[in-house]
Structures are given as structure tokens and as C-alpha cells.
């Protein structure tokens, strides 16, 4: 993340048998709009969980008679319903001071694939952490239902992904059911083929694209239409570093960028390469300059448009190749976006570390992929293959 940072000191005090033991966590917070969620967990679960505006200060937590010897401290940075970064560290109660930086880069490191389970007939994959243990659970979608990977029924017809639209530091899993978007409790009158979450200046919103165009909504907020052009893919990220997300939406009629700001998203003509259309798209920093770039699946194949730094995206030399979908995320923790090009049931899939690095062949029959922390090691790449095999690749 660009820009200066500031430190927020979290003081946890444990009172037991007349003694006081404590841990101080210095949390590095990027100087940009956002919400800082602070959690403390012991063997029994979450003992402290609260969200604050991402600003400097000192917080005190009294644990009463709780006498655990150690605690896991976790800092999460959220904006627009999306978690932008997370850091955690286990600390012993003894007056220790530890650093927590929600977005810390490290050297990239790959790893061999490991099979997690099977879901024969599954067509799509999503991940969320409903029990708040720091590890994501996996969900799969079939033609007639959705369920967790271990077979528990889920209330959606198709899956979208996790988001915290109510600011409670807890990401609910969203999906479509009955022609609306829902997390199982809250329902929004939005339907479409694709959805993404973010804050373009109006607070956390979900942006949904479909044959009827692009619309935005949130719980307790009237939905509104941004475009009537058929939309197949939507993604959000802060393209120009002003603290507001930009909305990128694409379809057969072209790709549009809406710049975020105090008044909400406003269309920015000419922000993408002329003549480009999109079957799918994703945003992430593939060239390491700190600005999110655009990965696009065009009818001609996979293409990249690099961010100039002001939110305008320019075409560059691209790997090409046929595909059915794109995913972008940081698998190895190096703060570079890895791009996964999905070949589908009949084609070969590729993983481009850093977006433009030498491709890692993922083999045939990958129908979906998500970036999730399923083993407690940080975010990894999880694949769903056409035969139902679910496997994880990462550090």
C-alpha cells in the first residue's frame, strides 16, 4: 500500500490472581480510509473483537479472570466490505510488545499441491471464515444446490464470495438465490452474473453486473443503476491511490471504469484500451509499482493493461491464449498479484506468479479457483477440477 502509515497501539491486559500481565501490539495502519478490526483469540475462540476507524490511538482490553498463558493477536484492515490485509501473531502474556502489519510483503515461495477433498459435479468454488478461526471454509456450487465442502447444505443457488457490508468485522458469504443477492439473512434486490464488493465513496456496496447492466446496493440502501450495458464481469480496487475504489465493469459492449470519490462513482471515458471487450476481468498489482493493474479475458485471449498510476490503464504485451475465466490474488505473500487463467473442463490452466512471471502449468480440467487461507499458512490458491477434486497450491 502506498502513502505514509501510522501506528495504533493495542494494549491487552490480563488480570489474574492479583497480577497484571499484558501484551502491547503496535499495528501499522496505512494512512487511507478504512476500518481496522482487532481480535484476540485463545483456545476457546475469540475473546476480543472490535472494529475502529483506521486511525492512531491506544485501546485497552481487560480480560477479567481469564488465565490463558498466550493469545493470538490479529489485525485486519477492511475497506468497502473487503479485507485488504491481515496479520496475526501469538504472544505470551508478560509485558511483550509485538508488531502487527496488516499488509506486510515477504519473499514469494511456492509449494506442491495437496488434495483437500472431492465434490463430483461441482461447478464453482467460494471461500469464507464463518467460525472466525482464521481459516477459510470452502463452498461448492452444483447445478441445483450449494454446500460446504464437507457436505453441509448452503442457502444459495450460486456463489459470489465473502464481504462485510455491515462493518461488524465479520465477512458473511454472499450468493444469489431466488433472483436476489443474499448472505442467508439479509437479501438485496440485485441479480446478475457477476458481483464484487468495495467502497467508491458511498460506503460499502456490492456492484452486480448482468444482462440488464450494472447496479449497486447495500443493506438499508436503495439500489441504483450505473449502466444499462450488459455486464459479464465486475472488479473493484483503488486504482489512483486516493482511498476510494474504482469500479471496473466489462462485457461485450466494452470495458468501463468508474472513478470513486466523495460523490460516488463517476464514469471515466478512455480509462481502458480502446476496443477492448471482456468475458472476464480481475484487478491486482502485477508489475510491482503499487498500483492495481487490469487482467482481462478477451475473445482473443488473456490480456493485461497496466496502470499508469492515475487509474488509466494501458495495453501491454500479453501472454494470450484461450481460456474461460480469470482470477487474481496474492498466493505467495510477495504483494504481487498472481493471475490464474482458467482453461475449464477441456482446456489447460496456467498460473502466472506476479501476473507476468513464467507460467506454472496447473493441468487440464480446472473449472474454478479462489484465493483463501484454508491451512492457516496465509492465502493460497485453491482449485476445483472438473472431476470434483479440490486441491490447494501455495506456501
PDB file of N, CA and C in Angstrom, residues 157-201:
ATOM      1  N   UNK A 157     -28.179 -20.435  -4.650  1.00  0.00           N
ATOM      2  CA  UNK A 157     -28.225 -21.143  -5.929  1.00  0.00           C
ATOM      3  C   UNK A 157     -26.887 -21.027  -6.650  1.00  0.00           C
ATOM      4  N   UNK A 158     -26.195 -19.907  -6.426  1.00  0.00           N
ATOM      5  CA  UNK A 158     -24.848 -19.720  -6.953  1.00  0.00           C
ATOM      6  C   UNK A 158     -24.060 -18.884  -5.960  1.00  0.00           C
ATOM      7  N   UNK A 159     -22.743 -19.007  -5.999  1.00  0.00           N
ATOM      8  CA  UNK A 159     -21.876 -18.380  -5.006  1.00  0.00           C
ATOM      9  C   UNK A 159     -21.253 -17.102  -5.549  1.00  0.00           C
ATOM     10  N   UNK A 160     -21.041 -16.122  -4.663  1.00  0.00           N
ATOM     11  CA  UNK A 160     -20.345 -14.891  -5.027  1.00  0.00           C
ATOM     12  C   UNK A 160     -19.036 -14.782  -4.266  1.00  0.00           C
ATOM     13  N   UNK A 161     -19.099 -14.609  -2.946  1.00  0.00           N
ATOM     14  CA  UNK A 161     -17.890 -14.504  -2.146  1.00  0.00           C
ATOM     15  C   UNK A 161     -18.163 -13.795  -0.841  1.00  0.00           C
ATOM     16  N   UNK A 162     -17.147 -13.670   0.030  1.00  0.00           N
ATOM     17  CA  UNK A 162     -17.345 -13.064   1.353  1.00  0.00           C
ATOM     18  C   UNK A 162     -17.251 -11.554   1.312  1.00  0.00           C
ATOM     19  N   UNK A 163     -18.009 -10.892   2.176  1.00  0.00           N
ATOM     20  CA  UNK A 163     -17.919  -9.438   2.329  1.00  0.00           C
ATOM     21  C   UNK A 163     -18.528  -9.036   3.664  1.00  0.00           C
ATOM     22  N   UNK A 164     -17.998  -7.953   4.240  1.00  0.00           N
ATOM     23  CA  UNK A 164     -18.516  -7.377   5.485  1.00  0.00           C
ATOM     24  C   UNK A 164     -19.189  -6.057   5.139  1.00  0.00           C
ATOM     25  N   UNK A 165     -20.466  -6.104   4.801  1.00  0.00           N
ATOM     26  CA  UNK A 165     -21.186  -4.896   4.398  1.00  0.00           C
ATOM     27  C   UNK A 165     -21.768  -4.134   5.574  1.00  0.00           C
ATOM     28  N   UNK A 166     -21.806  -4.738   6.767  1.00  0.00           N
ATOM     29  CA  UNK A 166     -22.382  -4.052   7.919  1.00  0.00           C
ATOM     30  C   UNK A 166     -21.325  -3.566   8.906  1.00  0.00           C
ATOM     31  N   UNK A 167     -20.041  -3.742   8.603  1.00  0.00           N
ATOM     32  CA  UNK A 167     -18.975  -3.193   9.427  1.00  0.00           C
ATOM     33  C   UNK A 167     -18.803  -3.845  10.773  1.00  0.00           C
ATOM     34  N   UNK A 168     -19.198  -5.122  10.912  1.00  0.00           N
ATOM     35  CA  UNK A 168     -19.080  -5.787  12.206  1.00  0.00           C
ATOM     36  C   UNK A 168     -17.809  -6.630  12.308  1.00  0.00           C
ATOM     37  N   UNK A 169     -16.881  -6.426  11.399  1.00  0.00           N
ATOM     38  CA  UNK A 169     -15.616  -7.167  11.383  1.00  0.00           C
ATOM     39  C   UNK A 169     -15.829  -8.657  11.147  1.00  0.00           C
ATOM     40  N   UNK A 170     -16.881  -8.994  10.438  1.00  0.00           N
ATOM     41  CA  UNK A 170     -17.175 -10.384  10.134  1.00  0.00           C
ATOM     42  C   UNK A 170     -17.704 -10.469   8.709  1.00  0.00           C
ATOM     43  N   UNK A 171     -17.040 -11.236   7.877  1.00  0.00           N
ATOM     44  CA  UNK A 171     -17.430 -11.347   6.475  1.00  0.00           C
ATOM     45  C   UNK A 171     -18.437 -12.470   6.297  1.00  0.00           C
ATOM     46  N   UNK A 172     -19.622 -12.120   5.865  1.00  0.00           N
ATOM     47  CA  UNK A 172     -20.617 -13.116   5.511  1.00  0.00           C
ATOM     48  C   UNK A 172     -20.364 -13.588   4.075  1.00  0.00           C
ATOM     49  N   UNK A 173     -20.760 -14.821   3.789  1.00  0.00           N
ATOM     50  CA  UNK A 173     -20.661 -15.346   2.437  1.00  0.00           C
ATOM     51  C   UNK A 173     -21.940 -14.996   1.690  1.00  0.00           C
ATOM     52  N   UNK A 174     -21.782 -14.374   0.513  1.00  0.00           N
ATOM     53  CA  UNK A 174     -22.915 -13.930  -0.287  1.00  0.00           C
ATOM     54  C   UNK A 174     -23.068 -14.805  -1.520  1.00  0.00           C
ATOM     55  N   UNK A 175     -24.308 -14.904  -1.973  1.00  0.00           N
ATOM     56  CA  UNK A 175     -24.599 -15.630  -3.199  1.00  0.00           C
ATOM     57  C   UNK A 175     -25.957 -15.207  -3.728  1.00  0.00           C
ATOM     58  N   UNK A 176     -26.316 -15.722  -4.871  1.00  0.00           N
ATOM     59  CA  UNK A 176     -27.619 -15.428  -5.472  1.00  0.00           C
ATOM     60  C   UNK A 176     -28.597 -16.553  -5.144  1.00  0.00           C
ATOM     61  N   UNK A 177     -29.833 -16.161  -4.832  1.00  0.00           N
ATOM     62  CA  UNK A 177     -30.910 -17.127  -4.592  1.00  0.00           C
ATOM     63  C   UNK A 177     -32.231 -16.429  -4.854  1.00  0.00           C
ATOM     64  N   UNK A 178     -33.106 -17.070  -5.615  1.00  0.00           N
ATOM     65  CA  UNK A 178     -34.417 -16.503  -5.879  1.00  0.00           C
ATOM     66  C   UNK A 178     -34.377 -15.164  -6.575  1.00  0.00           C
ATOM     67  N   UNK A 179     -33.412 -14.937  -7.432  1.00  0.00           N
ATOM     68  CA  UNK A 179     -33.329 -13.676  -8.160  1.00  0.00           C
ATOM     69  C   UNK A 179     -32.855 -12.512  -7.327  1.00  0.00           C
ATOM     70  N   UNK A 180     -32.151 -12.770  -6.230  1.00  0.00           N
ATOM     71  CA  UNK A 180     -31.646 -11.704  -5.366  1.00  0.00           C
ATOM     72  C   UNK A 180     -30.303 -12.125  -4.785  1.00  0.00           C
ATOM     73  N   UNK A 181     -29.583 -11.146  -4.262  1.00  0.00           N
ATOM     74  CA  UNK A 181     -28.310 -11.412  -3.596  1.00  0.00           C
ATOM     75  C   UNK A 181     -28.566 -11.534  -2.102  1.00  0.00           C
ATOM     76  N   UNK A 182     -27.992 -12.548  -1.457  1.00  0.00           N
ATOM     77  CA  UNK A 182     -28.278 -12.772  -0.046  1.00  0.00           C
ATOM     78  C   UNK A 182     -27.080 -13.374   0.664  1.00  0.00           C
ATOM     79  N   UNK A 183     -26.992 -13.110   1.972  1.00  0.00           N
ATOM     80  CA  UNK A 183     -26.000 -13.790   2.813  1.00  0.00           C
ATOM     81  C   UNK A 183     -26.662 -14.846   3.684  1.00  0.00           C
ATOM     82  N   UNK A 184     -27.892 -15.156   3.379  1.00  0.00           N
ATOM     83  CA  UNK A 184     -28.656 -16.126   4.154  1.00  0.00           C
ATOM     84  C   UNK A 184     -29.593 -15.477   5.135  1.00  0.00           C
ATOM     85  N   UNK A 185     -29.344 -14.213   5.486  1.00  0.00           N
ATOM     86  CA  UNK A 185     -30.213 -13.465   6.387  1.00  0.00           C
ATOM     87  C   UNK A 185     -30.680 -12.161   5.745  1.00  0.00           C
ATOM     88  N   UNK A 186     -29.762 -11.402   5.186  1.00  0.00           N
ATOM     89  CA  UNK A 186     -30.087 -10.148   4.520  1.00  0.00           C
ATOM     90  C   UNK A 186     -30.189 -10.393   3.025  1.00  0.00           C
ATOM     91  N   UNK A 187     -31.221  -9.832   2.398  1.00  0.00           N
ATOM     92  CA  UNK A 187     -31.445 -10.004   0.966  1.00  0.00           C
ATOM     93  C   UNK A 187     -31.453  -8.654   0.279  1.00  0.00           C
ATOM     94  N   UNK A 188     -30.731  -8.550  -0.825  1.00  0.00           N
ATOM     95  CA  UNK A 188     -30.701  -7.337  -1.634  1.00  0.00           C
ATOM     96  C   UNK A 188     -31.341  -7.628  -2.983  1.00  0.00           C
ATOM     97  N   UNK A 189     -32.196  -6.719  -3.482  1.00  0.00           N
ATOM     98  CA  UNK A 189     -32.893  -6.971  -4.750  1.00  0.00           C
ATOM     99  C   UNK A 189     -31.984  -6.751  -5.954  1.00  0.00           C
ATOM    100  N   UNK A 190     -30.926  -7.547  -6.019  1.00  0.00           N
ATOM    101  CA  UNK A 190     -29.958  -7.451  -7.106  1.00  0.00           C
ATOM    102  C   UNK A 190     -29.724  -8.843  -7.661  1.00  0.00           C
ATOM    103  N   UNK A 191     -29.688  -8.948  -8.971  1.00  0.00           N
ATOM    104  CA  UNK A 191     -29.437 -10.236  -9.614  1.00  0.00           C
ATOM    105  C   UNK A 191     -28.542 -10.012 -10.816  1.00  0.00           C
ATOM    106  N   UNK A 192     -27.756 -11.021 -11.153  1.00  0.00           N
ATOM    107  CA  UNK A 192     -26.873 -10.880 -12.297  1.00  0.00           C
ATOM    108  C   UNK A 192     -25.943 -12.052 -12.431  1.00  0.00           C
ATOM    109  N   UNK A 193     -24.895 -11.857 -13.226  1.00  0.00           N
ATOM    110  CA  UNK A 193     -23.928 -12.908 -13.500  1.00  0.00           C
ATOM    111  C   UNK A 193     -22.658 -12.758 -12.674  1.00  0.00           C
ATOM    112  N   UNK A 194     -22.377 -11.548 -12.204  1.00  0.00           N
ATOM    113  CA  UNK A 194     -21.120 -11.295 -11.500  1.00  0.00           C
ATOM    114  C   UNK A 194     -21.355 -10.235 -10.436  1.00  0.00           C
ATOM    115  N   UNK A 195     -20.547 -10.270  -9.391  1.00  0.00           N
ATOM    116  CA  UNK A 195     -20.672  -9.279  -8.317  1.00  0.00           C
ATOM    117  C   UNK A 195     -19.308  -9.051  -7.687  1.00  0.00           C
ATOM    118  N   UNK A 196     -19.095  -7.841  -7.165  1.00  0.00           N
ATOM    119  CA  UNK A 196     -17.862  -7.503  -6.461  1.00  0.00           C
ATOM    120  C   UNK A 196     -18.197  -6.454  -5.415  1.00  0.00           C
ATOM    121  N   UNK A 197     -17.358  -6.367  -4.377  1.00  0.00           N
ATOM    122  CA  UNK A 197     -17.618  -5.502  -3.241  1.00  0.00           C
ATOM    123  C   UNK A 197     -16.549  -4.417  -3.153  1.00  0.00           C
ATOM    124  N   UNK A 198     -16.941  -3.245  -2.641  1.00  0.00           N
ATOM    125  CA  UNK A 198     -15.971  -2.178  -2.451  1.00  0.00           C
ATOM    126  C   UNK A 198     -16.643  -0.895  -2.015  1.00  0.00           C
ATOM    127  N   UNK A 199     -15.849   0.165  -1.901  1.00  0.00           N
ATOM    128  CA  UNK A 199     -16.336   1.477  -1.487  1.00  0.00           C
ATOM    129  C   UNK A 199     -15.805   2.515  -2.467  1.00  0.00           C
ATOM    130  N   UNK A 200     -16.671   2.999  -3.334  1.00  0.00           N
ATOM    131  CA  UNK A 200     -16.313   4.012  -4.326  1.00  0.00           C
ATOM    132  C   UNK A 200     -16.696   5.406  -3.863  1.00  0.00           C
ATOM    133  N   UNK A 201     -16.909   5.564  -2.552  1.00  0.00           N
ATOM    134  CA  UNK A 201     -17.207   6.877  -1.999  1.00  0.00           C
ATOM    135  C   UNK A 201     -18.555   6.988  -1.337  1.00  0.00           C
TER     136      UNK A 201
END
